[in-house]
Amino acid sequence: MCTLEQRGRVFVLTLTGDGEHRLGHPLIASLRSAVASVAAAAASAGPGTALVTVAEGRFFSNGLDIGWAGTSRPRLQELVDALRPLAADLLALPMPTVAAVTGHASAGGFLLALCHDYRVMRADRGVLYMSEIDIGLPLPPYFVAMFRAKITAANALRDVLLRGRKLRAAEAKEMGIVDAVCPGPAETAAEAIKLAEQLAARKWDGGVYASIRMSIFPEACKSVGIVEESDEEKRKHFASRL
Amino acid sequence: MATQNLCTVKRRGRVHLITLTGAGEHRLNPALLSAIRSAVAASAGAGALVLAAEGKYFSNGFDQAWARTAPRHLQATMGGEFRGLVADLLALPMPTVAAVTGHAAAAGCGLVLAHDAVIMRGSRGFLYMSEVDAGLKLVDFFAEVFREKVPDAINRRDLLLRGGRMAAPEAVLRGIVDKAVDGGVEDVVNAAVAEAEKLAARGWDGEVVAEIRKAAWPNLWSKVKDYGADAPAAAARPRL
């Protein structure tokens, strides 16, 4: 389902195999476990680490496993509920994060990519696509909160959520959704790792990095269930740093 | 509190020009913050305000060196005074212009963004949110300055989460700063004063300016309003 390796200061999380990497219970659980290992390893590795999430095959992720859910609303809700803490884990991760969008990222898969600080995407194939409007599914509140937090240009948000626009890498970059565009999947992964290495080399305190990240979009953090640190706790942190 | 050596106040036409004096870093310690707040309060009757600085720095942020030696119960006054200054600027009954004559880092950058308009020196000086490098978290009202004034997600991330130094051309391109001005410190100040004079010439009702501004940035206003000079609790709060 997924593998985790450490290359120097960069953790590389790979969604394995040629399939759609549908976010069903097994994959979500594997990803949560991997992300938890990254957070734990970061604690012992000290400042200066980063995460890259990459996928094999034609898909980054095609979203929640709606095949498994079928016509069952409760099952679909289960998957929505299961993905939420993974989003929270990524938003709270004490290191910079880069999504190497090496294939299609739709619905929950697009959300997964957005949960990272940076996105590098292949130009030759693959689209970012919020399919919900086309398939007639309303958006879970935390999905909307994440998109509102990360896609702040009104017409871009409209195009993505309300038009079901399928974005190739170049247009996504123009819209401020993707940071870098690379020719193919190998270059995309390499560029993502290179960016992650540059970020890791800054040796930022992971807890501080995550705190600043969360203070950039507190509503999205709240919507995925993160309880932001109070000012009082932050001030205690200042005092300890003097 | 002696303010003479910390900042000067001049009227140029309808513009109330406050200049942080000296070649130093203009670190925002309680003394300087208090001096700036007094200078802001002295703007009554003017048509617009400009905040500028002498030397290489606009402001290099909070005075950590002072904080290290200050008694624990006074450390918070620095943050409190800064919060009060932001409130005073938001409530000011006239347009405000920051003349970024030099480097503006951390709280110095926050102070710049608390103004209505930002004119920056084109060829020297940068905006630098150093907190990620220094290992400092952002308290809520301070992060709110950036959430309100830097609405673009990429700009906010790049300013706050990369520890990068952003010079004027990039800041203008990203819409974080209104204008870059070539030349030296004096040229930047003159441009800022000219911009402020144009705003003053509109003859806007100052109270209306203040009300519209507070309504435009309601989240920030709600988080700082109790610290402003006009806030009911202000009289009771200890000031150095």
Short mmCIF file of C-alpha atoms in Angstrom, two decimals:
data_model
loop_
_atom_site.label_atom_id
_atom_site.label_comp_id
_atom_site.label_asym_id
_atom_site.label_seq_id
_atom_site.Cartn_x
_atom_site.Cartn_y
_atom_site.Cartn_z
CA MET A 1 0.00 0.00 0.00
CA CYS A 2 2.74 2.42 0.96
CA THR A 3 6.38 2.35 1.91
CA LEU A 4 8.49 4.73 3.93
CA GLU A 5 12.20 5.28 3.55
CA GLN A 6 14.65 7.82 4.84
CA ARG A 7 17.16 9.38 2.45
CA GLY A 8 19.41 11.56 4.51
CA ARG A 9 17.20 14.20 6.07
CA VAL A 10 14.24 13.49 3.78
CA PHE A 11 11.50 10.95 4.48
CA VAL A 12 9.99 9.56 1.30
CA LEU A 13 6.49 8.12 1.57
CA THR A 14 5.51 6.18 -1.54
CA LEU A 15 2.03 5.01 -2.48
CA THR A 16 2.99 1.77 -4.12
CA GLY A 17 1.69 -0.16 -7.11
CA ASP A 18 0.06 0.68 -10.35
CA GLY A 19 -3.48 1.17 -9.10
CA GLU A 20 -5.56 4.20 -8.25
CA HIS A 21 -4.33 4.40 -4.64
CA ARG A 22 -7.93 4.70 -3.54
CA LEU A 23 -8.22 5.99 0.00
CA GLY A 24 -10.02 3.14 1.67
CA HIS A 25 -9.52 1.98 5.27
CA PRO A 26 -6.38 -0.10 4.54
CA LEU A 27 -4.48 2.62 2.68
CA ILE A 28 -5.57 5.38 5.05
CA ALA A 29 -4.44 3.29 8.01
CA SER A 30 -1.08 2.56 6.33
CA LEU A 31 -0.55 6.21 5.56
CA ARG A 32 -1.43 7.25 9.12
CA SER A 33 0.99 4.71 10.47
CA ALA A 34 3.73 5.89 8.13
CA VAL A 35 3.15 9.55 8.96
CA ALA A 36 3.23 8.72 12.67
CA SER A 37 6.61 6.99 12.16
CA VAL A 38 7.89 10.09 10.37
CA ALA A 39 6.81 12.32 13.25
CA ALA A 40 8.48 9.98 15.77
CA ALA A 41 11.67 9.71 13.73
CA ALA A 42 11.76 13.50 13.44
CA ALA A 43 11.72 13.81 17.20
CA SER A 44 14.90 11.76 17.47
CA ALA A 45 16.51 13.08 14.29
CA GLY A 46 16.43 16.66 15.57
CA PRO A 47 15.86 19.81 13.54
CA GLY A 48 16.16 19.71 9.77
CA THR A 49 13.95 17.03 8.22
CA ALA A 50 11.29 17.04 5.50
CA LEU A 51 8.69 14.73 3.98
CA VAL A 52 8.03 13.92 0.35
CA THR A 53 4.91 11.98 -0.61
CA VAL A 54 5.08 10.38 -4.03
CA ALA A 55 3.16 7.69 -5.91
CA GLU A 56 3.93 4.94 -8.39
CA GLY A 57 1.88 4.49 -11.52
CA ARG A 58 -0.56 6.76 -13.31
CA PHE A 59 -2.33 7.99 -10.20
CA PHE A 60 -1.26 10.03 -7.20
CA SER A 61 -4.62 9.12 -5.71
CA ASN A 62 -8.06 8.93 -7.26
CA GLY A 63 -9.76 9.76 -3.98
CA LEU A 64 -11.84 7.90 -1.44
CA ASP A 65 -12.69 4.28 -2.15
CA ILE A 66 -16.22 4.96 -3.30
CA GLY A 67 -16.25 1.51 -4.92
CA TRP A 68 -16.06 -0.02 -1.43
CA ALA A 69 -18.66 2.44 -0.14
CA GLY A 70 -21.03 1.61 -3.02
CA THR A 71 -24.45 3.11 -2.40
CA SER A 72 -23.96 3.04 1.36
CA ARG A 73 -23.99 6.55 2.77
CA PRO A 74 -22.74 5.35 6.17
CA ARG A 75 -19.76 3.66 4.50
CA LEU A 76 -18.92 6.78 2.55
CA GLN A 77 -19.14 8.81 5.75
CA GLU A 78 -16.78 6.32 7.41
CA LEU A 79 -14.16 6.99 4.76
CA VAL A 80 -14.67 10.74 5.03
CA ASP A 81 -14.23 10.42 8.79
CA ALA A 82 -11.17 8.17 8.42
CA LEU A 83 -9.34 10.56 6.09
CA ARG A 84 -9.82 13.57 8.37
CA PRO A 85 -7.20 12.58 10.98
CA LEU A 86 -4.69 11.84 8.21
CA ALA A 87 -5.19 15.41 6.98
CA ALA A 88 -4.68 16.59 10.56
CA ASP A 89 -1.50 14.53 10.94
CA LEU A 90 -0.06 16.15 7.82
CA LEU A 91 -1.05 19.68 8.82
CA ALA A 92 0.53 19.18 12.22
CA LEU A 93 3.64 17.39 10.96
CA PRO A 94 6.75 18.96 12.47
CA MET A 95 8.65 19.40 9.20
CA PRO A 96 8.16 20.84 5.71
CA THR A 97 6.14 18.61 3.40
CA VAL A 98 6.22 18.26 -0.39
CA ALA A 99 3.73 16.35 -2.53
CA ALA A 100 5.24 14.93 -5.72
CA VAL A 101 2.08 14.75 -7.82
CA THR A 102 3.22 12.03 -10.16
CA GLY A 103 -0.27 11.22 -11.47
CA HIS A 104 -3.96 12.07 -11.29
CA ALA A 105 -5.04 13.52 -8.00
CA SER A 106 -8.77 13.74 -7.67
CA ALA A 107 -11.21 14.43 -4.87
CA GLY A 108 -9.67 13.04 -1.68
CA GLY A 109 -6.44 12.57 -3.63
CA PHE A 110 -6.37 16.26 -4.52
CA LEU A 111 -7.05 17.01 -0.86
CA LEU A 112 -4.12 14.81 0.13
CA ALA A 113 -1.82 16.78 -2.17
CA LEU A 114 -3.15 20.06 -0.76
CA CYS A 115 -2.36 18.93 2.78
CA HIS A 116 1.32 19.35 1.93
CA ASP A 117 3.19 22.67 2.07
CA TYR A 118 4.44 22.41 -1.53
CA ARG A 119 3.36 20.61 -4.69
CA VAL A 120 5.54 19.56 -7.59
CA MET A 121 3.61 18.09 -10.52
CA ARG A 122 4.35 16.29 -13.78
CA ALA A 123 3.45 18.14 -16.94
CA ASP A 124 3.03 15.29 -19.36
CA ARG A 125 -0.03 13.58 -17.86
CA GLY A 126 -2.33 13.68 -14.94
CA VAL A 127 -4.81 16.22 -13.72
CA LEU A 128 -5.93 17.74 -10.45
CA TYR A 129 -9.70 17.34 -10.33
CA MET A 130 -12.44 17.81 -7.78
CA SER A 131 -14.97 15.38 -9.19
CA GLU A 132 -17.63 15.80 -6.55
CA ILE A 133 -19.70 18.29 -8.51
CA ASP A 134 -19.73 15.97 -11.53
CA ILE A 135 -20.67 12.83 -9.59
CA GLY A 136 -23.19 14.59 -7.39
CA LEU A 137 -21.50 14.38 -4.02
CA PRO A 138 -21.48 17.25 -1.54
CA LEU A 139 -18.13 18.19 -0.05
CA PRO A 140 -17.30 17.33 3.54
CA PRO A 141 -16.79 20.55 5.53
CA TYR A 142 -13.12 19.88 6.18
CA PHE A 143 -12.48 19.39 2.45
CA VAL A 144 -13.96 22.82 1.80
CA ALA A 145 -11.98 24.36 4.64
CA MET A 146 -8.71 22.99 3.23
CA PHE A 147 -9.47 24.20 -0.28
CA ARG A 148 -10.46 27.63 1.00
CA ALA A 149 -7.23 27.78 3.00
CA LYS A 150 -4.94 26.76 0.16
CA ILE A 151 -6.65 28.17 -2.93
CA THR A 152 -7.33 31.77 -2.07
CA ALA A 153 -8.03 33.27 -5.48
CA ALA A 154 -11.82 33.28 -5.78
CA ASN A 155 -11.96 32.34 -9.45
CA ALA A 156 -9.48 29.50 -8.93
CA LEU A 157 -11.55 28.15 -6.04
CA ARG A 158 -14.70 28.44 -8.16
CA ASP A 159 -13.11 26.67 -11.11
CA VAL A 160 -11.86 23.82 -8.96
CA LEU A 161 -14.89 23.22 -6.74
CA LEU A 162 -17.83 24.55 -8.74
CA ARG A 163 -16.79 23.80 -12.31
CA GLY A 164 -15.06 20.47 -11.87
CA ARG A 165 -12.19 21.89 -13.89
CA LYS A 166 -9.45 19.39 -14.62
CA LEU A 167 -6.09 21.06 -14.18
CA ARG A 168 -2.92 20.07 -15.93
CA ALA A 169 0.28 21.02 -14.12
CA ALA A 170 0.98 24.22 -16.06
CA GLU A 171 -2.44 25.73 -15.39
CA ALA A 172 -2.33 24.58 -11.80
CA LYS A 173 0.95 26.45 -11.44
CA GLU A 174 -0.57 29.56 -12.96
CA MET A 175 -3.44 29.34 -10.48
CA GLY A 176 -1.03 29.07 -7.56
CA ILE A 177 -2.03 25.49 -6.76
CA VAL A 178 1.23 23.84 -7.81
CA ASP A 179 4.69 25.28 -7.16
CA ALA A 180 6.82 23.58 -9.81
CA VAL A 181 6.19 21.69 -13.00
CA CYS A 182 8.46 18.89 -14.27
CA PRO A 183 8.42 16.93 -17.52
CA GLY A 184 7.65 13.44 -16.19
CA PRO A 185 7.27 11.38 -13.03
CA ALA A 186 10.98 10.73 -12.44
CA GLU A 187 11.86 14.40 -12.70
CA THR A 188 8.88 15.30 -10.50
CA ALA A 189 10.01 12.96 -7.76
CA ALA A 190 13.61 14.17 -8.07
CA GLU A 191 12.58 17.83 -7.93
CA ALA A 192 10.35 17.19 -4.92
CA ILE A 193 13.20 15.49 -3.09
CA LYS A 194 15.60 18.28 -4.03
CA LEU A 195 13.15 20.88 -2.67
CA ALA A 196 12.67 18.83 0.47
CA GLU A 197 16.45 18.64 0.95
CA GLN A 198 16.77 22.42 0.59
CA LEU A 199 14.01 22.93 3.15
CA ALA A 200 15.50 20.35 5.52
CA ALA A 201 18.91 22.01 5.23
CA ARG A 202 17.46 25.12 6.94
CA LYS A 203 17.40 23.08 10.15
CA TRP A 204 14.15 24.57 11.37
CA ASP A 205 12.77 23.47 14.70
CA GLY A 206 9.96 21.14 13.61
CA GLY A 207 7.57 22.15 16.38
CA VAL A 208 7.99 25.82 15.55
CA TYR A 209 7.61 25.14 11.83
CA ALA A 210 4.36 23.24 12.41
CA SER A 211 3.11 25.96 14.76
CA ILE A 212 3.73 28.70 12.20
CA ARG A 213 2.15 26.57 9.49
CA MET A 214 -0.97 26.08 11.59
CA SER A 215 -1.19 29.78 12.38
CA ILE A 216 -1.36 30.50 8.64
CA PHE A 217 -4.75 28.74 8.30
CA PRO A 218 -6.28 28.11 11.72
CA GLU A 219 -9.79 27.48 10.37
CA ALA A 220 -8.66 24.59 8.20
CA CYS A 221 -6.72 23.18 11.14
CA LYS A 222 -9.75 23.45 13.36
CA SER A 223 -11.92 21.77 10.75
CA VAL A 224 -9.67 18.70 10.65
CA GLY A 225 -9.72 18.52 14.42
CA ILE A 226 -6.44 20.14 15.41
CA VAL A 227 -6.56 22.13 18.64
CA GLU A 228 -4.24 25.07 18.18
CA GLU A 229 -1.79 25.87 20.93
CA SER A 230 -2.88 28.79 23.10
CA ASP A 231 -0.99 32.08 23.20
CA GLU A 232 -0.10 31.22 26.78
CA GLU A 233 1.65 28.03 25.68
CA LYS A 234 3.39 29.93 22.88
CA ARG A 235 4.60 32.57 25.38
CA LYS A 236 6.01 29.85 27.62
CA HIS A 237 7.89 28.66 24.57
CA PHE A 238 9.27 32.19 23.97
CA ALA A 239 10.38 32.44 27.55
CA SER A 240 12.21 29.15 27.30
CA ARG A 241 14.01 30.42 24.21
CA LEU A 242 15.34 33.66 25.71
CA MET B 1 9.39 58.28 29.15
CA ALA B 2 12.02 60.21 27.19
CA THR B 3 11.17 59.98 23.53
CA GLN B 4 13.43 62.60 21.99
CA ASN B 5 16.15 60.21 21.01
CA LEU B 6 13.89 57.46 19.74
CA CYS B 7 11.73 59.08 17.11
CA THR B 8 11.00 62.49 15.71
CA VAL B 9 7.74 63.99 14.60
CA LYS B 10 7.37 66.54 11.80
CA ARG B 11 4.47 67.99 9.88
CA ARG B 12 4.97 68.22 6.16
CA GLY B 13 1.86 69.88 4.80
CA ARG B 14 -1.00 67.69 5.92
CA VAL B 15 1.28 64.75 6.61
CA HIS B 16 2.35 63.72 10.11
CA LEU B 17 5.77 62.16 9.59
CA ILE B 18 7.22 59.95 12.31
CA THR B 19 10.85 58.93 11.87
CA LEU B 20 12.64 56.33 13.96
CA THR B 21 15.96 57.99 14.60
CA GLY B 22 19.53 56.82 14.51
CA ALA B 23 21.50 54.26 12.63
CA GLY B 24 20.53 51.32 14.83
CA GLU B 25 18.10 48.46 14.35
CA HIS B 26 15.10 50.28 15.87
CA ARG B 27 14.33 47.21 17.94
CA LEU B 28 10.77 47.35 19.21
CA ASN B 29 11.33 47.42 22.96
CA PRO B 30 8.76 48.95 25.30
CA ALA B 31 10.54 52.32 25.24
CA LEU B 32 10.52 52.65 21.46
CA LEU B 33 6.98 51.29 21.20
CA SER B 34 5.80 53.79 23.76
CA ALA B 35 7.56 56.60 21.88
CA ILE B 36 5.96 55.56 18.59
CA ARG B 37 2.53 55.34 20.22
CA SER B 38 2.95 58.85 21.64
CA ALA B 39 4.04 60.08 18.23
CA VAL B 40 0.99 58.42 16.64
CA ALA B 41 -1.27 60.04 19.24
CA ALA B 42 0.26 63.41 18.36
CA SER B 43 -1.06 63.09 14.79
CA ALA B 44 -4.40 64.62 15.72
CA GLY B 45 -5.40 67.20 13.16
CA ALA B 46 -3.19 65.85 10.38
CA GLY B 47 -4.59 64.42 7.15
CA ALA B 48 -2.34 61.33 6.88
CA LEU B 49 0.47 59.57 8.74
CA VAL B 50 3.82 58.27 7.53
CA LEU B 51 6.13 56.06 9.60
CA ALA B 52 9.74 55.98 8.37
CA ALA B 53 13.21 55.29 9.75
CA GLU B 54 16.78 56.48 9.46
CA GLY B 55 19.63 54.18 8.65
CA LYS B 56 19.86 50.68 7.27
CA TYR B 57 16.88 49.29 9.19
CA PHE B 58 13.21 50.14 9.32
CA SER B 59 12.94 47.81 12.31
CA ASN B 60 14.59 44.51 13.05
CA GLY B 61 11.75 43.34 15.28
CA PHE B 62 11.35 42.85 18.98
CA ASP B 63 14.21 43.52 21.35
CA GLN B 64 15.13 40.00 22.43
CA ALA B 65 18.21 41.27 24.21
CA TRP B 66 16.04 43.51 26.37
CA ALA B 67 13.61 40.66 26.97
CA ARG B 68 16.41 38.41 28.21
CA THR B 69 17.30 40.84 30.98
CA ALA B 70 13.80 42.05 31.76
CA PRO B 71 11.92 40.79 34.77
CA ARG B 72 9.48 38.05 33.76
CA HIS B 73 6.36 40.10 34.50
CA LEU B 74 7.56 42.87 32.18
CA GLN B 75 8.46 40.69 29.18
CA ALA B 76 4.83 40.63 28.14
CA THR B 77 4.67 44.43 28.00
CA MET B 78 6.65 44.39 24.76
CA GLY B 79 4.01 42.25 23.04
CA GLY B 80 1.23 44.19 24.69
CA GLU B 81 2.61 47.57 23.56
CA PHE B 82 3.03 46.26 20.02
CA ARG B 83 -0.53 44.99 20.06
CA GLY B 84 -1.62 48.42 21.29
CA LEU B 85 0.31 50.15 18.51
CA VAL B 86 -1.42 47.99 15.90
CA ALA B 87 -4.77 48.91 17.47
CA ASP B 88 -3.87 52.60 17.44
CA LEU B 89 -2.95 52.42 13.76
CA LEU B 90 -6.13 50.54 12.86
CA ALA B 91 -8.23 53.09 14.74
CA LEU B 92 -6.37 56.15 13.40
CA PRO B 93 -8.71 58.69 11.82
CA MET B 94 -6.50 59.24 8.76
CA PRO B 95 -4.77 57.11 6.10
CA THR B 96 -1.43 55.57 7.10
CA VAL B 97 1.64 54.88 4.98
CA ALA B 98 4.70 52.84 5.96
CA ALA B 99 7.92 54.07 4.34
CA VAL B 100 10.07 50.94 4.38
CA THR B 101 13.38 52.72 4.21
CA GLY B 102 15.37 49.65 5.30
CA HIS B 103 15.10 46.09 6.53
CA ALA B 104 11.85 45.17 8.22
CA ALA B 105 12.04 41.89 10.09
CA ALA B 106 9.62 39.94 12.28
CA ALA B 107 7.57 42.40 14.36
CA GLY B 108 9.10 45.16 12.21
CA CYS B 109 7.49 43.53 9.18
CA GLY B 110 4.23 43.13 11.09
CA LEU B 111 4.33 46.84 11.91
CA VAL B 112 4.76 47.71 8.22
CA LEU B 113 1.73 45.63 7.25
CA ALA B 114 -0.42 47.29 9.90
CA HIS B 115 -0.41 50.40 7.69
CA ASP B 116 -2.86 51.08 4.86
CA ALA B 117 -0.16 51.52 2.23
CA VAL B 118 3.45 50.41 1.96
CA ILE B 119 6.17 52.19 -0.02
CA MET B 120 9.48 50.37 -0.03
CA ARG B 121 13.03 51.21 -0.99
CA GLY B 122 13.65 49.57 -4.34
CA SER B 123 17.27 48.65 -4.30
CA ARG B 124 18.03 48.00 -0.64
CA GLY B 125 16.34 46.43 2.28
CA PHE B 126 14.04 43.45 2.56
CA LEU B 127 11.07 42.05 4.40
CA TYR B 128 12.11 39.06 6.46
CA MET B 129 9.86 37.00 8.69
CA SER B 130 12.67 35.58 10.72
CA GLU B 131 10.60 33.68 13.25
CA VAL B 132 10.94 30.29 11.57
CA ASP B 133 14.73 30.70 11.55
CA ALA B 134 14.84 32.00 15.12
CA GLY B 135 12.55 29.25 16.41
CA LEU B 136 9.76 31.59 17.50
CA LYS B 137 6.05 30.88 17.23
CA LEU B 138 3.49 33.49 16.19
CA VAL B 139 0.86 34.47 18.73
CA ASP B 140 -2.65 34.65 17.38
CA PHE B 141 -3.15 38.40 16.88
CA PHE B 142 0.25 38.67 15.21
CA ALA B 143 -0.52 35.85 12.76
CA GLU B 144 -3.83 37.64 12.14
CA VAL B 145 -1.94 40.65 10.71
CA PHE B 146 -0.64 38.34 8.00
CA ARG B 147 -3.90 36.45 7.52
CA GLU B 148 -5.74 39.73 6.89
CA LYS B 149 -3.07 41.68 5.01
CA VAL B 150 -1.47 38.86 2.98
CA PRO B 151 -4.53 36.96 1.81
CA ASP B 152 -2.88 34.91 -0.94
CA ALA B 153 -2.03 31.40 0.31
CA ILE B 154 1.26 31.15 -1.57
CA ASN B 155 2.41 34.61 -0.49
CA ARG B 156 1.57 33.88 3.12
CA ARG B 157 3.42 30.58 3.05
CA ASP B 158 6.42 32.05 1.27
CA LEU B 159 6.62 35.02 3.65
CA LEU B 160 6.10 33.10 6.90
CA LEU B 161 7.39 29.58 6.26
CA ARG B 162 10.51 29.97 4.14
CA GLY B 163 12.70 32.31 6.15
CA GLY B 164 13.34 34.21 2.95
CA ARG B 165 14.40 37.80 2.53
CA MET B 166 11.96 39.51 0.20
CA ALA B 167 13.23 42.61 -1.59
CA ALA B 168 10.96 45.32 -2.98
CA PRO B 169 10.60 44.09 -6.59
CA GLU B 170 9.36 40.69 -5.43
CA ALA B 171 7.18 42.23 -2.72
CA VAL B 172 5.52 44.53 -5.30
CA LEU B 173 5.00 41.65 -7.75
CA ARG B 174 3.32 39.63 -5.04
CA GLY B 175 1.14 42.56 -4.02
CA ILE B 176 2.51 42.66 -0.49
CA VAL B 177 3.90 46.14 -0.97
CA ASP B 178 2.31 48.91 -3.03
CA LYS B 179 5.29 50.58 -4.62
CA ALA B 180 9.07 50.39 -4.86
CA VAL B 181 11.02 53.64 -4.98
CA ASP B 182 14.55 54.03 -6.38
CA GLY B 183 17.16 56.00 -4.55
CA GLY B 184 18.09 56.52 -0.96
CA VAL B 185 16.22 56.75 2.32
CA GLU B 186 15.22 60.37 1.68
CA ASP B 187 13.72 59.47 -1.71
CA VAL B 188 11.59 56.77 -0.11
CA VAL B 189 10.43 59.15 2.61
CA ASN B 190 9.59 61.83 0.05
CA ALA B 191 7.61 59.34 -2.03
CA ALA B 192 5.73 58.13 1.03
CA VAL B 193 4.96 61.69 2.09
CA ALA B 194 3.79 62.51 -1.45
CA GLU B 195 1.52 59.45 -1.40
CA ALA B 196 0.21 60.42 2.04
CA GLU B 197 -0.39 64.00 0.85
CA LYS B 198 -2.46 62.67 -2.08
CA LEU B 199 -4.53 60.62 0.36
CA ALA B 200 -4.94 63.58 2.70
CA ALA B 201 -6.05 65.70 -0.26
CA ARG B 202 -9.10 63.46 -0.67
CA GLY B 203 -10.46 65.22 2.37
CA TRP B 204 -11.96 62.08 3.86
CA ASP B 205 -13.76 62.24 7.17
CA GLY B 206 -11.24 60.72 9.55
CA GLU B 207 -13.80 58.90 11.68
CA VAL B 208 -15.19 57.27 8.58
CA VAL B 209 -11.68 56.22 7.49
CA ALA B 210 -11.18 54.56 10.87
CA GLU B 211 -14.58 52.83 10.85
CA ILE B 212 -14.19 51.49 7.33
CA ARG B 213 -10.66 50.30 8.05
CA LYS B 214 -11.75 48.45 11.20
CA ALA B 215 -14.58 46.87 9.22
CA ALA B 216 -12.22 45.85 6.42
CA TRP B 217 -9.94 43.96 8.81
CA PRO B 218 -12.49 42.84 11.40
CA ASN B 219 -10.62 39.77 12.63
CA LEU B 220 -7.48 41.76 13.34
CA TRP B 221 -9.39 44.64 14.89
CA SER B 222 -11.29 42.33 17.23
CA LYS B 223 -7.99 40.84 18.43
CA VAL B 224 -6.22 44.12 19.14
CA LYS B 225 -8.97 46.59 20.03
CA ASP B 226 -8.77 46.05 23.78
CA TYR B 227 -5.12 47.16 23.72
CA GLY B 228 -5.57 50.46 21.89
CA ALA B 229 -5.11 53.87 23.46
CA ASP B 230 -8.87 54.41 23.37
CA ALA B 231 -9.82 51.06 24.82
CA PRO B 232 -11.65 51.24 28.14
CA ALA B 233 -9.11 49.01 29.87
CA ALA B 234 -6.14 50.98 28.56
CA ALA B 235 -5.96 53.32 31.52
CA ALA B 236 -5.62 50.40 33.91
CA ARG B 237 -2.89 48.62 31.96
CA PRO B 238 0.66 49.24 33.21
CA ARG B 239 2.75 51.30 30.80
CA LEU B 240 6.49 51.82 31.17
#
